[in-house]
Amino acid sequence: MAPEHSARIGFIGLGVMGRAMAHNLLGAGFAVTVWNRSPAACEGLVAAGARRAGHAAEAAACDVLVTMLADDDAVRAVVDAHDLITAMPDHGVHVNMATCSIECAREMTARHAEAGRDYVAAPVLGRPDIARAARLNIVAAGAAHAVERARPALTAMGQNVWPAGDEPHRANAIKLAANFMLVTAVEAMGEATSLTSAYGVEPADFLEIITGSVFAAPAYLGYSGAMADRDYDNPEGFRLALGAKDMNLALAAARAEHVPLPLAATARERLVEALAAGEADLDLSVLAEGSRRAAHLDDRD
């Protein structure tokens, strides 16, 4: 059967989020070529109808190249090692959906422009379950014609595509600001739960009240269950190490424009404490344990 969409999509970066997003592109009728540094991640997508690229440059030789990589270093490593910008066709657009620094976004924008290629930053708001349901919120910034060329693919992966202007780094600024708010919200919820616990209130009872009333929002609802159960081992959660990375990027962006972020600095200290406690690979909600440790709640009678 012929693909529903004429645009050919190359997809690089098949972690938990990337795999879900690529599956949705296939489900929407796109012809998708996939590549990943760990080849085994391609298997399920190939079985679902994707074409396996022999090398990363082959995936870049498509109408829309989507990359969903972990961080700045991963983006630079893949782009440079495989000369992806040169491998793109003249009409191609690179849609970088990773959470990157402002510096990396500006660098990638300049490098693509120098080569005569289009670059769009389109970081996502949402966790793997949201990605699987194609309900991501996607913040897209870049030249208007490039965003429009990528829009059908973006729409297949998310419920909203939020325009953020023609400078790609603006989308990254929004994503970093959103993750700053998320981390501080989770930290505040953990601290508040420790406060009520000190007075004999069960965490589950307090969290049920606040998430059913004044804080009935995804940022709280998504993390309250793990806090209530004190069960933070969620392979599909937002790893604390990534939260720490994003907080550092937000603080770097703030310093560059002389914007004070006192809450971010405080939250980063709690993140550093959690990293030192060996909690890097646990869900971000484990921040609640830092508050409990500070209050010695587990040592009380």
PDB file of C-alpha atoms in Angstrom:
ATOM      1  CA  MET A   1       0.000   0.000   0.000  1.00  0.00           C
ATOM      2  CA  ALA A   2       1.340   3.463  -0.870  1.00  0.00           C
ATOM      3  CA  PRO A   3       2.187   5.750   2.050  1.00  0.00           C
ATOM      4  CA  GLU A   4      -0.579   8.185   3.007  1.00  0.00           C
ATOM      5  CA  HIS A   5       1.915  11.056   3.204  1.00  0.00           C
ATOM      6  CA  SER A   6       4.371  11.852   0.439  1.00  0.00           C
ATOM      7  CA  ALA A   7       7.064  13.249   2.768  1.00  0.00           C
ATOM      8  CA  ARG A   8       9.779  10.736   3.596  1.00  0.00           C
ATOM      9  CA  ILE A   9      10.799  10.816   7.264  1.00  0.00           C
ATOM     10  CA  GLY A  10      14.194   9.874   8.634  1.00  0.00           C
ATOM     11  CA  PHE A  11      14.183   9.188  12.377  1.00  0.00           C
ATOM     12  CA  ILE A  12      17.337   8.995  14.509  1.00  0.00           C
ATOM     13  CA  GLY A  13      17.243   8.379  18.263  1.00  0.00           C
ATOM     14  CA  LEU A  14      15.061   5.452  19.279  1.00  0.00           C
ATOM     15  CA  GLY A  15      14.958   5.604  23.051  1.00  0.00           C
ATOM     16  CA  VAL A  16      11.658   5.073  24.846  1.00  0.00           C
ATOM     17  CA  MET A  17      10.284   8.408  23.612  1.00  0.00           C
ATOM     18  CA  GLY A  18      11.713   8.145  20.110  1.00  0.00           C
ATOM     19  CA  ARG A  19      10.332   4.666  19.489  1.00  0.00           C
ATOM     20  CA  ALA A  20       6.832   5.767  20.458  1.00  0.00           C
ATOM     21  CA  MET A  21       7.047   8.844  18.234  1.00  0.00           C
ATOM     22  CA  ALA A  22       8.350   6.883  15.249  1.00  0.00           C
ATOM     23  CA  HIS A  23       5.573   4.310  15.644  1.00  0.00           C
ATOM     24  CA  ASN A  24       3.018   7.126  15.467  1.00  0.00           C
ATOM     25  CA  LEU A  25       4.575   8.397  12.247  1.00  0.00           C
ATOM     26  CA  LEU A  26       4.213   4.926  10.770  1.00  0.00           C
ATOM     27  CA  GLY A  27       0.628   4.740  12.005  1.00  0.00           C
ATOM     28  CA  ALA A  28      -0.129   8.052  10.313  1.00  0.00           C
ATOM     29  CA  GLY A  29       1.012   6.647   6.975  1.00  0.00           C
ATOM     30  CA  PHE A  30       4.484   8.127   6.630  1.00  0.00           C
ATOM     31  CA  ALA A  31       7.349   6.259   5.003  1.00  0.00           C
ATOM     32  CA  VAL A  32       9.871   6.175   7.852  1.00  0.00           C
ATOM     33  CA  THR A  33      13.568   5.277   7.701  1.00  0.00           C
ATOM     34  CA  VAL A  34      15.109   4.617  11.118  1.00  0.00           C
ATOM     35  CA  TRP A  35      18.621   4.538  12.528  1.00  0.00           C
ATOM     36  CA  ASN A  36      19.919   4.235  16.070  1.00  0.00           C
ATOM     37  CA  ARG A  37      23.348   3.932  17.609  1.00  0.00           C
ATOM     38  CA  SER A  38      22.131   0.724  19.278  1.00  0.00           C
ATOM     39  CA  PRO A  39      20.694  -1.190  16.287  1.00  0.00           C
ATOM     40  CA  ALA A  40      18.434  -3.440  18.376  1.00  0.00           C
ATOM     41  CA  ALA A  41      16.151  -0.468  19.051  1.00  0.00           C
ATOM     42  CA  CYS A  42      15.141  -0.518  15.373  1.00  0.00           C
ATOM     43  CA  GLU A  43      13.714  -4.036  15.416  1.00  0.00           C
ATOM     44  CA  GLY A  44      10.144  -3.301  16.482  1.00  0.00           C
ATOM     45  CA  LEU A  45       9.838  -0.410  14.063  1.00  0.00           C
ATOM     46  CA  VAL A  46      11.188  -2.442  11.156  1.00  0.00           C
ATOM     47  CA  ALA A  47       8.655  -5.134  11.992  1.00  0.00           C
ATOM     48  CA  ALA A  48       5.962  -2.434  11.921  1.00  0.00           C
ATOM     49  CA  GLY A  49       6.963  -1.283   8.451  1.00  0.00           C
ATOM     50  CA  ALA A  50       9.880   1.115   8.871  1.00  0.00           C
ATOM     51  CA  ARG A  51      12.921   0.901   6.633  1.00  0.00           C
ATOM     52  CA  ARG A  52      16.224   0.300   8.407  1.00  0.00           C
ATOM     53  CA  ALA A  53      18.976   2.686   7.315  1.00  0.00           C
ATOM     54  CA  GLY A  54      22.374   1.136   6.727  1.00  0.00           C
ATOM     55  CA  HIS A  55      23.977   4.245   8.211  1.00  0.00           C
ATOM     56  CA  ALA A  56      22.790   7.506   9.775  1.00  0.00           C
ATOM     57  CA  ALA A  57      23.406   9.566   6.623  1.00  0.00           C
ATOM     58  CA  GLU A  58      20.862   7.406   4.817  1.00  0.00           C
ATOM     59  CA  ALA A  59      18.213   8.446   7.331  1.00  0.00           C
ATOM     60  CA  ALA A  60      19.203  12.083   6.847  1.00  0.00           C
ATOM     61  CA  ALA A  61      18.636  11.820   3.079  1.00  0.00           C
ATOM     62  CA  CYS A  62      14.879  12.264   3.562  1.00  0.00           C
ATOM     63  CA  ASP A  63      12.444  15.149   3.309  1.00  0.00           C
ATOM     64  CA  VAL A  64      12.245  15.554   7.085  1.00  0.00           C
ATOM     65  CA  LEU A  65      14.987  14.327   9.421  1.00  0.00           C
ATOM     66  CA  VAL A  66      13.787  13.922  13.007  1.00  0.00           C
ATOM     67  CA  THR A  67      16.367  13.496  15.755  1.00  0.00           C
ATOM     68  CA  MET A  68      15.344  12.596  19.311  1.00  0.00           C
ATOM     69  CA  LEU A  69      18.627  12.333  21.200  1.00  0.00           C
ATOM     70  CA  ALA A  70      19.531  12.661  24.872  1.00  0.00           C
ATOM     71  CA  ASP A  71      21.454  15.912  25.069  1.00  0.00           C
ATOM     72  CA  ASP A  72      23.837  18.373  23.402  1.00  0.00           C
ATOM     73  CA  ASP A  73      26.705  15.911  23.309  1.00  0.00           C
ATOM     74  CA  ALA A  74      24.622  13.215  21.657  1.00  0.00           C
ATOM     75  CA  VAL A  75      23.289  15.649  19.045  1.00  0.00           C
ATOM     76  CA  ARG A  76      26.754  16.927  18.179  1.00  0.00           C
ATOM     77  CA  ALA A  77      28.253  13.440  18.162  1.00  0.00           C
ATOM     78  CA  VAL A  78      25.684  12.009  15.745  1.00  0.00           C
ATOM     79  CA  VAL A  79      25.598  15.072  13.484  1.00  0.00           C
ATOM     80  CA  ASP A  80      29.385  15.271  13.269  1.00  0.00           C
ATOM     81  CA  ALA A  81      30.260  11.581  13.110  1.00  0.00           C
ATOM     82  CA  HIS A  82      27.886  10.983  10.201  1.00  0.00           C
ATOM     83  CA  ASP A  83      28.027  14.396   8.483  1.00  0.00           C
ATOM     84  CA  LEU A  84      24.249  14.576   8.667  1.00  0.00           C
ATOM     85  CA  ILE A  85      23.893  18.182   7.530  1.00  0.00           C
ATOM     86  CA  THR A  86      25.664  17.492   4.251  1.00  0.00           C
ATOM     87  CA  ALA A  87      23.674  14.266   3.827  1.00  0.00           C
ATOM     88  CA  MET A  88      20.376  16.173   3.881  1.00  0.00           C
ATOM     89  CA  PRO A  89      18.805  17.021   0.516  1.00  0.00           C
ATOM     90  CA  ASP A  90      18.574  20.682  -0.494  1.00  0.00           C
ATOM     91  CA  HIS A  91      14.883  20.794   0.378  1.00  0.00           C
ATOM     92  CA  GLY A  92      15.303  18.822   3.607  1.00  0.00           C
ATOM     93  CA  VAL A  93      14.527  20.062   7.100  1.00  0.00           C
ATOM     94  CA  HIS A  94      16.148  18.818  10.276  1.00  0.00           C
ATOM     95  CA  VAL A  95      13.727  18.737  13.216  1.00  0.00           C
ATOM     96  CA  ASN A  96      15.670  18.415  16.453  1.00  0.00           C
ATOM     97  CA  MET A  97      13.267  17.311  19.180  1.00  0.00           C
ATOM     98  CA  ALA A  98      15.833  16.934  21.948  1.00  0.00           C
ATOM     99  CA  THR A  99      16.047  19.127  25.041  1.00  0.00           C
ATOM    100  CA  CYS A 100      19.164  21.102  24.150  1.00  0.00           C
ATOM    101  CA  SER A 101      20.954  24.140  25.486  1.00  0.00           C
ATOM    102  CA  ILE A 102      20.490  27.561  23.951  1.00  0.00           C
ATOM    103  CA  GLU A 103      24.135  27.409  22.877  1.00  0.00           C
ATOM    104  CA  CYS A 104      23.636  24.121  21.037  1.00  0.00           C
ATOM    105  CA  ALA A 105      20.467  25.403  19.354  1.00  0.00           C
ATOM    106  CA  ARG A 106      22.238  28.504  18.074  1.00  0.00           C
ATOM    107  CA  GLU A 107      25.211  26.446  16.904  1.00  0.00           C
ATOM    108  CA  MET A 108      23.007  23.998  14.993  1.00  0.00           C
ATOM    109  CA  THR A 109      21.002  26.840  13.463  1.00  0.00           C
ATOM    110  CA  ALA A 110      24.167  28.523  12.189  1.00  0.00           C
ATOM    111  CA  ARG A 111      25.678  25.296  10.857  1.00  0.00           C
ATOM    112  CA  HIS A 112      22.553  24.354   8.940  1.00  0.00           C
ATOM    113  CA  ALA A 113      22.194  27.869   7.536  1.00  0.00           C
ATOM    114  CA  GLU A 114      25.799  27.849   6.384  1.00  0.00           C
ATOM    115  CA  ALA A 115      25.128  24.612   4.507  1.00  0.00           C
ATOM    116  CA  GLY A 116      21.859  25.930   3.042  1.00  0.00           C
ATOM    117  CA  ARG A 117      19.706  23.513   5.043  1.00  0.00           C
ATOM    118  CA  ASP A 118      16.655  24.211   7.198  1.00  0.00           C
ATOM    119  CA  TYR A 119      16.700  23.596  10.948  1.00  0.00           C
ATOM    120  CA  VAL A 120      13.729  23.502  13.325  1.00  0.00           C
ATOM    121  CA  ALA A 121      13.883  23.036  17.085  1.00  0.00           C
ATOM    122  CA  ALA A 122      10.801  21.144  18.284  1.00  0.00           C
ATOM    123  CA  PRO A 123      11.251  19.898  21.867  1.00  0.00           C
ATOM    124  CA  VAL A 124       8.349  18.012  23.389  1.00  0.00           C
ATOM    125  CA  LEU A 125       6.365  18.264  26.609  1.00  0.00           C
ATOM    126  CA  GLY A 126       5.240  14.858  27.804  1.00  0.00           C
ATOM    127  CA  ARG A 127       6.327  11.436  29.044  1.00  0.00           C
ATOM    128  CA  PRO A 128       6.456   8.090  27.178  1.00  0.00           C
ATOM    129  CA  ASP A 129       2.799   7.226  27.820  1.00  0.00           C
ATOM    130  CA  ILE A 130       1.818  10.595  26.347  1.00  0.00           C
ATOM    131  CA  ALA A 131       4.139   9.985  23.390  1.00  0.00           C
ATOM    132  CA  ARG A 132       2.561   6.580  22.695  1.00  0.00           C
ATOM    133  CA  ALA A 133      -0.882   8.167  22.653  1.00  0.00           C
ATOM    134  CA  ALA A 134       0.342  10.881  20.222  1.00  0.00           C
ATOM    135  CA  ARG A 135      -0.698  13.513  22.774  1.00  0.00           C
ATOM    136  CA  LEU A 136       2.632  15.319  23.100  1.00  0.00           C
ATOM    137  CA  ASN A 137       2.754  19.095  23.158  1.00  0.00           C
ATOM    138  CA  ILE A 138       5.417  20.163  20.690  1.00  0.00           C
ATOM    139  CA  VAL A 139       7.031  23.602  20.747  1.00  0.00           C
ATOM    140  CA  ALA A 140       8.338  24.400  17.258  1.00  0.00           C
ATOM    141  CA  ALA A 141      10.575  27.270  16.190  1.00  0.00           C
ATOM    142  CA  GLY A 142      12.387  27.966  12.948  1.00  0.00           C
ATOM    143  CA  ALA A 143      11.773  29.513   9.553  1.00  0.00           C
ATOM    144  CA  ALA A 144       8.020  29.496   8.856  1.00  0.00           C
ATOM    145  CA  HIS A 145       8.362  27.495   5.633  1.00  0.00           C
ATOM    146  CA  ALA A 146      10.467  24.858   7.417  1.00  0.00           C
ATOM    147  CA  VAL A 147       8.014  24.512  10.309  1.00  0.00           C
ATOM    148  CA  GLU A 148       5.142  24.157   7.823  1.00  0.00           C
ATOM    149  CA  ARG A 149       7.034  21.482   5.897  1.00  0.00           C
ATOM    150  CA  ALA A 150       7.521  19.550   9.138  1.00  0.00           C
ATOM    151  CA  ARG A 151       4.039  20.214  10.507  1.00  0.00           C
ATOM    152  CA  PRO A 152       2.300  17.058   9.175  1.00  0.00           C
ATOM    153  CA  ALA A 153       4.911  14.900  10.886  1.00  0.00           C
ATOM    154  CA  LEU A 154       4.724  16.932  14.083  1.00  0.00           C
ATOM    155  CA  THR A 155       0.936  16.691  14.086  1.00  0.00           C
ATOM    156  CA  ALA A 156       1.191  12.918  13.815  1.00  0.00           C
ATOM    157  CA  MET A 157       3.265  12.837  17.000  1.00  0.00           C
ATOM    158  CA  GLY A 158       1.442  15.375  19.150  1.00  0.00           C
ATOM    159  CA  GLN A 159      -1.903  16.885  20.027  1.00  0.00           C
ATOM    160  CA  ASN A 160      -0.647  20.475  19.802  1.00  0.00           C
ATOM    161  CA  VAL A 161       2.116  22.185  17.853  1.00  0.00           C
ATOM    162  CA  TRP A 162       2.925  25.474  19.574  1.00  0.00           C
ATOM    163  CA  PRO A 163       4.685  28.019  17.323  1.00  0.00           C
ATOM    164  CA  ALA A 164       7.565  29.853  19.004  1.00  0.00           C
ATOM    165  CA  GLY A 165       8.898  32.138  16.285  1.00  0.00           C
ATOM    166  CA  ASP A 166      11.546  31.938  13.607  1.00  0.00           C
ATOM    167  CA  GLU A 167      14.600  31.543  15.853  1.00  0.00           C
ATOM    168  CA  PRO A 168      14.970  27.873  16.828  1.00  0.00           C
ATOM    169  CA  HIS A 169      16.577  28.560  20.213  1.00  0.00           C
ATOM    170  CA  ARG A 170      13.300  30.112  21.410  1.00  0.00           C
ATOM    171  CA  ALA A 171      11.691  26.664  21.453  1.00  0.00           C
ATOM    172  CA  ASN A 172      14.544  25.393  23.604  1.00  0.00           C
ATOM    173  CA  ALA A 173      14.167  28.353  25.963  1.00  0.00           C
ATOM    174  CA  ILE A 174      10.506  27.446  26.408  1.00  0.00           C
ATOM    175  CA  LYS A 175      11.312  23.780  27.047  1.00  0.00           C
ATOM    176  CA  LEU A 176      13.992  24.647  29.608  1.00  0.00           C
ATOM    177  CA  ALA A 177      11.643  27.067  31.348  1.00  0.00           C
ATOM    178  CA  ALA A 178       8.912  24.404  31.404  1.00  0.00           C
ATOM    179  CA  ASN A 179      11.247  21.811  32.910  1.00  0.00           C
ATOM    180  CA  PHE A 180      12.456  24.364  35.475  1.00  0.00           C
ATOM    181  CA  MET A 181       8.815  24.809  36.509  1.00  0.00           C
ATOM    182  CA  LEU A 182       8.258  21.047  36.553  1.00  0.00           C
ATOM    183  CA  VAL A 183      11.247  20.299  38.786  1.00  0.00           C
ATOM    184  CA  THR A 184      10.380  23.072  41.230  1.00  0.00           C
ATOM    185  CA  ALA A 185       6.747  21.887  41.313  1.00  0.00           C
ATOM    186  CA  VAL A 186       7.816  18.331  42.150  1.00  0.00           C
ATOM    187  CA  GLU A 187      10.239  19.617  44.783  1.00  0.00           C
ATOM    188  CA  ALA A 188       7.514  21.797  46.331  1.00  0.00           C
ATOM    189  CA  MET A 189       5.123  18.843  46.403  1.00  0.00           C
ATOM    190  CA  GLY A 190       7.750  16.695  48.102  1.00  0.00           C
ATOM    191  CA  GLU A 191       8.473  19.344  50.720  1.00  0.00           C
ATOM    192  CA  ALA A 192       4.767  19.891  51.404  1.00  0.00           C
ATOM    193  CA  THR A 193       4.260  16.141  51.780  1.00  0.00           C
ATOM    194  CA  SER A 194       7.079  16.027  54.338  1.00  0.00           C
ATOM    195  CA  LEU A 195       5.491  18.900  56.262  1.00  0.00           C
ATOM    196  CA  THR A 196       2.132  17.155  56.525  1.00  0.00           C
ATOM    197  CA  SER A 197       3.793  13.805  57.274  1.00  0.00           C
ATOM    198  CA  ALA A 198       5.505  15.393  60.277  1.00  0.00           C
ATOM    199  CA  TYR A 199       2.016  15.998  61.682  1.00  0.00           C
ATOM    200  CA  GLY A 200       0.839  12.455  61.114  1.00  0.00           C
ATOM    201  CA  VAL A 201      -0.887  12.902  57.763  1.00  0.00           C
ATOM    202  CA  GLU A 202      -0.370   9.980  55.409  1.00  0.00           C
ATOM    203  CA  PRO A 203       1.333  11.094  52.168  1.00  0.00           C
ATOM    204  CA  ALA A 204      -1.351   9.427  50.035  1.00  0.00           C
ATOM    205  CA  ASP A 205      -4.109  11.316  51.869  1.00  0.00           C
ATOM    206  CA  PHE A 206      -2.443  14.705  51.469  1.00  0.00           C
ATOM    207  CA  LEU A 207      -1.576  14.095  47.819  1.00  0.00           C
ATOM    208  CA  GLU A 208      -5.101  12.954  47.015  1.00  0.00           C
ATOM    209  CA  ILE A 209      -6.463  16.201  48.446  1.00  0.00           C
ATOM    210  CA  ILE A 210      -4.131  18.575  46.619  1.00  0.00           C
ATOM    211  CA  THR A 211      -4.249  16.794  43.252  1.00  0.00           C
ATOM    212  CA  GLY A 212      -8.036  16.692  43.459  1.00  0.00           C
ATOM    213  CA  SER A 213      -8.376  20.379  44.241  1.00  0.00           C
ATOM    214  CA  VAL A 214      -5.952  23.298  43.929  1.00  0.00           C
ATOM    215  CA  PHE A 215      -3.227  21.341  42.088  1.00  0.00           C
ATOM    216  CA  ALA A 216      -5.266  19.141  39.751  1.00  0.00           C
ATOM    217  CA  ALA A 217      -2.711  19.515  36.969  1.00  0.00           C
ATOM    218  CA  PRO A 218      -0.528  17.072  35.010  1.00  0.00           C
ATOM    219  CA  ALA A 219       2.676  18.252  36.716  1.00  0.00           C
ATOM    220  CA  TYR A 220       1.293  17.140  40.070  1.00  0.00           C
ATOM    221  CA  LEU A 221      -0.919  14.261  39.026  1.00  0.00           C
ATOM    222  CA  GLY A 222       1.909  12.638  37.101  1.00  0.00           C
ATOM    223  CA  TYR A 223       4.223  12.435  40.096  1.00  0.00           C
ATOM    224  CA  SER A 224       1.955  12.192  43.135  1.00  0.00           C
ATOM    225  CA  GLY A 225       1.331   8.464  42.798  1.00  0.00           C
ATOM    226  CA  ALA A 226       5.009   7.566  43.075  1.00  0.00           C
ATOM    227  CA  MET A 227       5.378   9.883  46.068  1.00  0.00           C
ATOM    228  CA  ALA A 228       2.365   8.357  47.800  1.00  0.00           C
ATOM    229  CA  ASP A 229       3.726   4.838  47.327  1.00  0.00           C
ATOM    230  CA  ARG A 230       7.385   5.845  47.736  1.00  0.00           C
ATOM    231  CA  ASP A 231       8.032   3.755  44.643  1.00  0.00           C
ATOM    232  CA  TYR A 232      10.293   5.609  42.239  1.00  0.00           C
ATOM    233  CA  ASP A 233      11.562   2.806  40.005  1.00  0.00           C
ATOM    234  CA  ASN A 234       9.736   3.724  36.816  1.00  0.00           C
ATOM    235  CA  PRO A 235      11.619   2.889  33.602  1.00  0.00           C
ATOM    236  CA  GLU A 236       9.294   5.196  31.670  1.00  0.00           C
ATOM    237  CA  GLY A 237       9.477   8.098  34.085  1.00  0.00           C
ATOM    238  CA  PHE A 238      11.437  11.322  33.835  1.00  0.00           C
ATOM    239  CA  ARG A 239      14.820  10.299  35.239  1.00  0.00           C
ATOM    240  CA  LEU A 240      16.188  12.537  37.945  1.00  0.00           C
ATOM    241  CA  ALA A 241      19.516  12.758  36.108  1.00  0.00           C
ATOM    242  CA  LEU A 242      17.739  14.329  33.131  1.00  0.00           C
ATOM    243  CA  GLY A 243      15.965  16.762  35.415  1.00  0.00           C
ATOM    244  CA  ALA A 244      19.338  17.777  36.837  1.00  0.00           C
ATOM    245  CA  LYS A 245      20.742  18.220  33.332  1.00  0.00           C
ATOM    246  CA  ASP A 246      17.833  20.417  32.303  1.00  0.00           C
ATOM    247  CA  MET A 247      18.057  22.499  35.465  1.00  0.00           C
ATOM    248  CA  ASN A 248      21.715  23.179  34.739  1.00  0.00           C
ATOM    249  CA  LEU A 249      20.807  24.197  31.189  1.00  0.00           C
ATOM    250  CA  ALA A 250      18.059  26.506  32.470  1.00  0.00           C
ATOM    251  CA  LEU A 251      20.483  28.158  34.884  1.00  0.00           C
ATOM    252  CA  ALA A 252      23.061  28.586  32.122  1.00  0.00           C
ATOM    253  CA  ALA A 253      20.424  30.199  29.897  1.00  0.00           C
ATOM    254  CA  ALA A 254      19.427  32.497  32.761  1.00  0.00           C
ATOM    255  CA  ARG A 255      23.013  33.542  33.444  1.00  0.00           C
ATOM    256  CA  ALA A 256      23.562  34.367  29.776  1.00  0.00           C
ATOM    257  CA  GLU A 257      20.749  36.940  29.877  1.00  0.00           C
ATOM    258  CA  HIS A 258      21.210  38.035  33.532  1.00  0.00           C
ATOM    259  CA  VAL A 259      17.896  36.548  34.663  1.00  0.00           C
ATOM    260  CA  PRO A 260      17.797  35.565  38.364  1.00  0.00           C
ATOM    261  CA  LEU A 261      16.312  32.112  39.012  1.00  0.00           C
ATOM    262  CA  PRO A 262      16.568  31.682  42.789  1.00  0.00           C
ATOM    263  CA  LEU A 263      14.103  28.787  42.866  1.00  0.00           C
ATOM    264  CA  ALA A 264      16.148  26.946  40.246  1.00  0.00           C
ATOM    265  CA  ALA A 265      19.325  27.331  42.272  1.00  0.00           C
ATOM    266  CA  THR A 266      17.597  25.899  45.352  1.00  0.00           C
ATOM    267  CA  ALA A 267      16.083  23.001  43.403  1.00  0.00           C
ATOM    268  CA  ARG A 268      19.445  22.221  41.861  1.00  0.00           C
ATOM    269  CA  GLU A 269      20.919  21.711  45.323  1.00  0.00           C
ATOM    270  CA  ARG A 270      18.246  19.132  46.098  1.00  0.00           C
ATOM    271  CA  LEU A 271      18.947  17.462  42.750  1.00  0.00           C
ATOM    272  CA  VAL A 272      22.659  17.311  43.570  1.00  0.00           C
ATOM    273  CA  GLU A 273      21.819  15.722  46.935  1.00  0.00           C
ATOM    274  CA  ALA A 274      19.687  13.111  45.174  1.00  0.00           C
ATOM    275  CA  LEU A 275      22.449  12.349  42.679  1.00  0.00           C
ATOM    276  CA  ALA A 276      24.869  11.882  45.590  1.00  0.00           C
ATOM    277  CA  ALA A 277      22.353   9.504  47.176  1.00  0.00           C
ATOM    278  CA  GLY A 278      22.489   7.296  44.073  1.00  0.00           C
ATOM    279  CA  GLU A 279      19.030   8.261  42.784  1.00  0.00           C
ATOM    280  CA  ALA A 280      20.050   9.410  39.280  1.00  0.00           C
ATOM    281  CA  ASP A 281      18.113   6.695  37.431  1.00  0.00           C
ATOM    282  CA  LEU A 282      14.950   6.948  39.514  1.00  0.00           C
ATOM    283  CA  ASP A 283      11.860   8.952  38.651  1.00  0.00           C
ATOM    284  CA  LEU A 284      11.998  12.697  39.373  1.00  0.00           C
ATOM    285  CA  SER A 285       9.416  12.210  42.138  1.00  0.00           C
ATOM    286  CA  VAL A 286      12.226  10.739  44.257  1.00  0.00           C
ATOM    287  CA  LEU A 287      12.974  14.364  45.167  1.00  0.00           C
ATOM    288  CA  ALA A 288      10.418  13.747  47.920  1.00  0.00           C
ATOM    289  CA  GLU A 289      12.905  11.445  49.626  1.00  0.00           C
ATOM    290  CA  GLY A 290      15.367  14.311  49.944  1.00  0.00           C
ATOM    291  CA  SER A 291      12.783  16.270  51.912  1.00  0.00           C
ATOM    292  CA  ARG A 292      12.095  13.253  54.103  1.00  0.00           C
ATOM    293  CA  ARG A 293      15.802  12.790  54.761  1.00  0.00           C
ATOM    294  CA  ALA A 294      16.251  16.442  55.658  1.00  0.00           C
ATOM    295  CA  ALA A 295      13.349  16.223  58.143  1.00  0.00           C
ATOM    296  CA  HIS A 296      14.535  12.825  59.511  1.00  0.00           C
ATOM    297  CA  LEU A 297      10.973  11.589  59.098  1.00  0.00           C
ATOM    298  CA  ASP A 298      11.966   7.936  58.900  1.00  0.00           C
ATOM    299  CA  ASP A 299      13.863   8.265  62.181  1.00  0.00           C
ATOM    300  CA  ARG A 300      10.898   9.601  64.138  1.00  0.00           C
ATOM    301  CA  ASP A 301       8.833   7.400  66.398  1.00  0.00           C
TER     302      ASP A 301
END
